[in-house]
Amino acid sequence: MICIAIFLVSLACLWLWGFTNKNKKLPPGPRGLPILGSLHKLGDNPHLDLHKLAQKHGPIMYLRLGLVPTIVVSSPQAAELFLKTHDLVFASRPPHEAAKYIAWEQRNMSFGEYGPYWRNMRKMCTLELLSQTKINSFRRMRQEEVESLINVLREAAKDGVAVDVSAKVSTASADMSCRMVFGKKYDDKDLDEKGFKSVIQEGMQLSATPNIGDYIPYIGKLDLQGLTRRMKAVGKKFDEFFEKVIDDHLQSSENREDKVKDFVDVMLGFLGTEESEYRLERPNIKAILLDMLAGSVDTSATAIEWALSELIKHPRVMKKLQIELESVVGMKRMVEESDLDKLEYLDMVIKETMRIHPVAPLLIPHQSMEDCMVGDFFIPKKSRVIINAWAIMRDPSAWSEPEKFWPERFEGREIDIKGRDFQFIPFGSGRRGCPGLQLGLTVVRLVVAQLVHCFDWKLPNKMLASELDMTEEFGLTMPRANHLFAIPTYRLQNESAIFLVSLTCLWLWGCSKKGKRLPPGPRGLPILGSLHKLGANPHRVLHKLAQKHGPIMYLRLGFVPTIVVSSSQAAELFLKTHDHVFASRPPIEAAKYISWEQRNMVFAEYGPYWRNMRKMCTLELLSHTKINSFKSMRQEEVDLFIKLMRETASDGVAVDLSAKVAALSADMSCRMILGKKYMDDDLDEKGFKAVMQEILYLAATPNIGDFIPYIGALDLQGLIKRMKKVRKIFDDFLDKVIHEHMLSENKKDKAKDFVDVMLSFVGTEESEYRMEQPNIKAILLDMLVGSMDTSATAIEWALSELIKHPRVMKKVQMELESVVGLNRVVEESDLDKLEYLDMVIKETMRIHPVGPLLIPHQSVEDCMVADFFIPKNSRVIINAWTIMRDPSAWTEPEEFWPERFEGQDIDVKGKHFQLIPFGSGRRACPGLQLGLTVVRLMVAQLVHCFDWKLPNGMLPSELDMNEVFGLTMPRANNLFAIPTYRLNNESAIIFFSLICLWLWGSNNKAKRLPPGPRGLPILGSLHLLGGNPHRDLHRLAQKYGSIMHLRLGFVPTIVVSSPQAAELFLKIHDHVFASRPPSEAAKYIFCGQRDIAFGEYGPYWRNMRKMCTLELLSQTKINSFRSMRQEEINLFIKLLRDAANDGVAVDVSAKIATLSANMSCRMVLGKKYMDQDMDKKGFKSVMQESLRLAAVPNIGDYIPYVGALNLQGLTKGMKATGKIFDNFFEKVIDEHIQSESKEDKVKDFVDVMLGFLGTEESDYRVDRLDIKAILLDMMLASTDTSAAAIEWALSELIKHPRVMKNLQMELESVVGIKRVVEESDLDKLEYLDMVIKETIRIHPVGPLLIPHQSMEDCKVGDFFIPKKSRVIINAWAIMRDLSAWIKPEEFWPERFERIDVDFRGRDFRFIPFGSGRRGCPGIQLALTVVRLVVAQLVHCFDWKLPNNLLPSELDMSEEFGLSMPRANHLFAIPSYRLHNERGCAGWFNEQFSYSN
């Protein structure tokens, strides 16, 4: 009776569920039978059955399987919706019998429900079992097993008999898996008499077969299909086997520490610990072991046998793959794992195999964790979602001729196997994508490559290829229905014939190129080619040859075809026009031994690995933010260096400048890269510089083994021996460094060094290629060499040339005196102003290039360059030394003459091919910015702080300028010179400043400055500014005129107080006054002037403004947040309405501030933040504090020498506020970077800017510091200024009931009294527009616009305005000017009725948002918010003041700051005024419910 009752209740629930979802649009699908639903439609091949149904009902199809609502997904577009857009909703798995009996109650990863347990298991597997390090640790084992397989097949090949390839591959796969997972091989009978493959395939088939008990639970116990019984039997076999394995490991008394840990060892290490939220116990370990075993045995073996089946069936593809293997690997050895990345056609073959024979025809079912709308369809909670990968990967709309096996379809298409392209998802996608993908692919690609490379294959019994049976068997995977039998024939060559074959190939290659026009070049010797022509200075030898043969020259070095490029025009062809063809590097012995098998950026082959390493270095190690984070460290080291040099100068002795500069460079590099200084003997007894120069020499010297490989092992030059020695030095040193970092704790208070950054990526999936220890060491060596040796070399050459050319030295010193003065050392902030220094550095690098020969490139394909044929795999040498001395590009190229760069826009970034010291294109040096910063800073300090003379009475012209060839080209002999300290004593600084001030006044006496008050000594007119500077300046302007000059401390200042004067500065001479002055507030709060509001005018500012205008503040972007604004305002009105019901006074200022903060946070940062998320004071207080600090006259800005005393306490407040913002925005950015699957939401401002992070979209890349600066601008403008304008508008309306009434009447007329205002109404509300304008006129957003600064001397009207004058536009005074406004103190909106005055600064009587280049770019957004909120407040409510206060008594005091809010909060009592209570109440409830 109970069973009958349950059955009836279930039917009733099913009926009720259908009834409740009647009004919701489910996807289309077949009508099912009672109880069974569509179960009867699924046969032996459910993937085919579901595919047929989907062709009728669509790519998102609904069907009921028993009592379970099921969604079937059959197209790439639909898959993307489920696996990416709504990935989080569908990340779980449904419970089912197979998971219960075979997977230990869903404890494995494949079938585990989504939640903390599953996340921790996946994390453990990803980091501990399937990391790149772990995969690599089994490389030797894989090679052993593959060689064993090849040996078995080679023996069979001798007999010429057919081999059961399926069985052999299965055995090899099982052996590899067992050794990796369990630590040793197991025989088939150790699991079961049927063997590993049979039992695993049985488990897979049981997991995939539709089980009626999963769909109609009440008859599950009857086990009508007999599946449960079989599941229990299979589960028991695995349980017993894994128990035995675990016991073996626990009981093992052998010392296993010297062996690679297998997966069981790793997991037993967590047994019973609290490493994760769920401790690992035996059932967890067994469940994960089954995942690993099934994934690595069955899926890999299935993919391999299908790949070989398709290749045998398609001889054309087999032949093409063998040709690729011959080209990359050669015919004298087997394939190695290091070859795999070079085998592009193999990659296409594997992809095409997996497309036609997917690893899983139906992905393991997902389950919806909540109701969800996907497209237009409603998907109920707990729906089972089946992704038909088989159908998707044969979709005719995504694939042409999908039934055809055609690997070339992937050529030129960036479709990877990782689930990013939804037409190709053999391993799933999103959160539930297969974590063992990398391991599986490695095994499949390696085994397939070996089978094809080592053997030719034919079918037995003279069977034709087209007759091969390709029938499949359905299961969780889809293996061949019948084993594959084929006859192998061994095809590799005997080693004895290799040399002869090579010579033959060389001769044939020459014959094949005879009809193609190679570049001209010298005729080479047999075998050697032109190797004998290269001496101790190859750059000079190649230069002489190029003078004879031309700028694109061909020569053969050993067996290697080589192209030498020797002109700027030719360089442009190779590094720009055909950059993608020549973006790779050739394999060389130096890269093998010194860069950990080409794992660094400098020598790495072009491909996914290199791109990801470069991206990581560019974004994480060499970004502008990272470089700036070490600014104080650089200054410390330079100050210490100068101090030591100054002490030496007092003794008057010669200094070994080369050694000193090398030591300084090593110290800076070590602190920045490795986290601390290291002594020379920490690396080697020779010291850093000597070892670095050795490594660069070895990398650059032509090695005969690179050009004639067959004698490479003889090491005739002794280079390999030296390489191995250097490699060991760095390997030991960097291992020690990494070990120290891994052991160190609590480094949060320090700037992260490069090792810290890279260690944070170890084992993660941040990039396509995960970071492991060899990668880290390779990149660290790049960084050390790049920052240490190249910088030191450039510095010593620059100083050598300056000492040799006293005229140039004097000119640099004069510029430094002009910009920096003689009372302090140079700071990094000075560098951009030192134009002549920049010319000197360029000229030094032109004559003494960092790399005389750029690191060789290699052509990745045949290519025509101009009229010349360049063969594939040619080595391309760019002779930078020759190019930068080319007489056709440079006048008198041998002369050191920095003035050649004057007025020429030639930089060192590789855009101008006559100057390429750092290369150009894809392979240009990514550390260019860091290198230049160090070189310019050091040269500037050495020249500014000291005069230099040569020892022993040597004349400058006698200075030895010999060089030593290498990858870089340092001086042959160290530079010795005698320094003399030349800066003033600090005690004379203040006196000197006063003299300068007096001289400045004298110089400008004859020039007519604007009138103004006479200032005090030193202070100037600072004492005249009180708590309200806008009013003080207004009073002074009434006396002295609308263009007034006053001196604030040492700073000449112009105050503009009329519309006519404003037009002169903001329109007529806008370009002169477009910059901003430096200020302490901009330094500490606004990220060193990197924002738009305070940024100096220049390329960076223009690009940031362009990005903000087009990407963040466009009308499209503003409109995309419309629904969000409406949601927040609906909530705001509801809260006020609740207060209105109680008849109590509301803190309107606080409510508006909260609304404004919520809207700003959602729009800018993507979600609401609580006040305490920023600081305990809350958003509004911190924002107003920052605006006050930015506006209050700071004595430190005007009298720099007392700035450090912080007499007003402002600097302390600025630093504290800046720290609050920095911590908050760091947290926000990290949340965005770590968050997943946001594609279904409107992109917030952080999302948009992170999209540009590290790209070269503009001249200045966007890094974290830029993002934080722009975010602060956006938050301040959208939070504080909008809130201030809204509360002033409401204050004026309450104070003026007549205006309030007029506005309410307009709103009733346009909107009606039955609904709230919508954004679409705003353009019709003319009187509202007048009210907002009048409010902002009387209470301007910024009473004083952010100061401008003159970039040059200028005549404005009859007045002389000196360069670097600070210009203050008194908007408050201008918008109360009696000559422009009638009764300016009166609040009278009607004054705008017949005046065509807008907010955009075109009419200079009304400039609340500024005008010209520095006008506010966010006007439209701000106005939208202000007008909408004011309209709602006035339309929905009547307002009265508390305590019977009269409107005329309302306090209208203001508080000065960058914006000007009310001094005291506005309190008022609202009364709800909309009609049709019932209808409006329903409307509000609906809106409020939607917004929540």
PDB file of C-alpha atoms in Angstrom, residues 63 108 322 342 419 646 653 715 853 893 1004 1010 1226 1374:
ATOM      1  CA  LEU A  63      12.315  15.671 -23.088  1.00  0.00           C
ATOM      2  CA  ASN A 108      35.130  10.966  -7.465  1.00  0.00           C
ATOM      3  CA  GLN A 322      55.155  10.706 -41.902  1.00  0.00           C
ATOM      4  CA  LYS A 342      56.697  21.129 -33.442  1.00  0.00           C
ATOM      5  CA  GLY A 419      36.898  23.656 -24.602  1.00  0.00           C
ATOM      6  CA  ARG A 646      81.415  61.062  -3.226  1.00  0.00           C
ATOM      7  CA  VAL A 653      91.694  58.959  -6.778  1.00  0.00           C
ATOM      8  CA  ASP A 715      83.204  19.905 -29.085  1.00  0.00           C
ATOM      9  CA  LEU A 853      73.978  40.980 -33.840  1.00  0.00           C
ATOM     10  CA  PRO A 893      77.617  57.558 -38.714  1.00  0.00           C
ATOM     11  CA  ASN A1004      59.914  89.409 -15.788  1.00  0.00           C
ATOM     12  CA  PRO A1010      48.576  90.581 -14.869  1.00  0.00           C
ATOM     13  CA  GLU A1226      43.685  46.010  -5.329  1.00  0.00           C
ATOM     14  CA  ILE A1374      32.355  83.196 -13.103  1.00  0.00           C
TER      15      ILE A1374
END
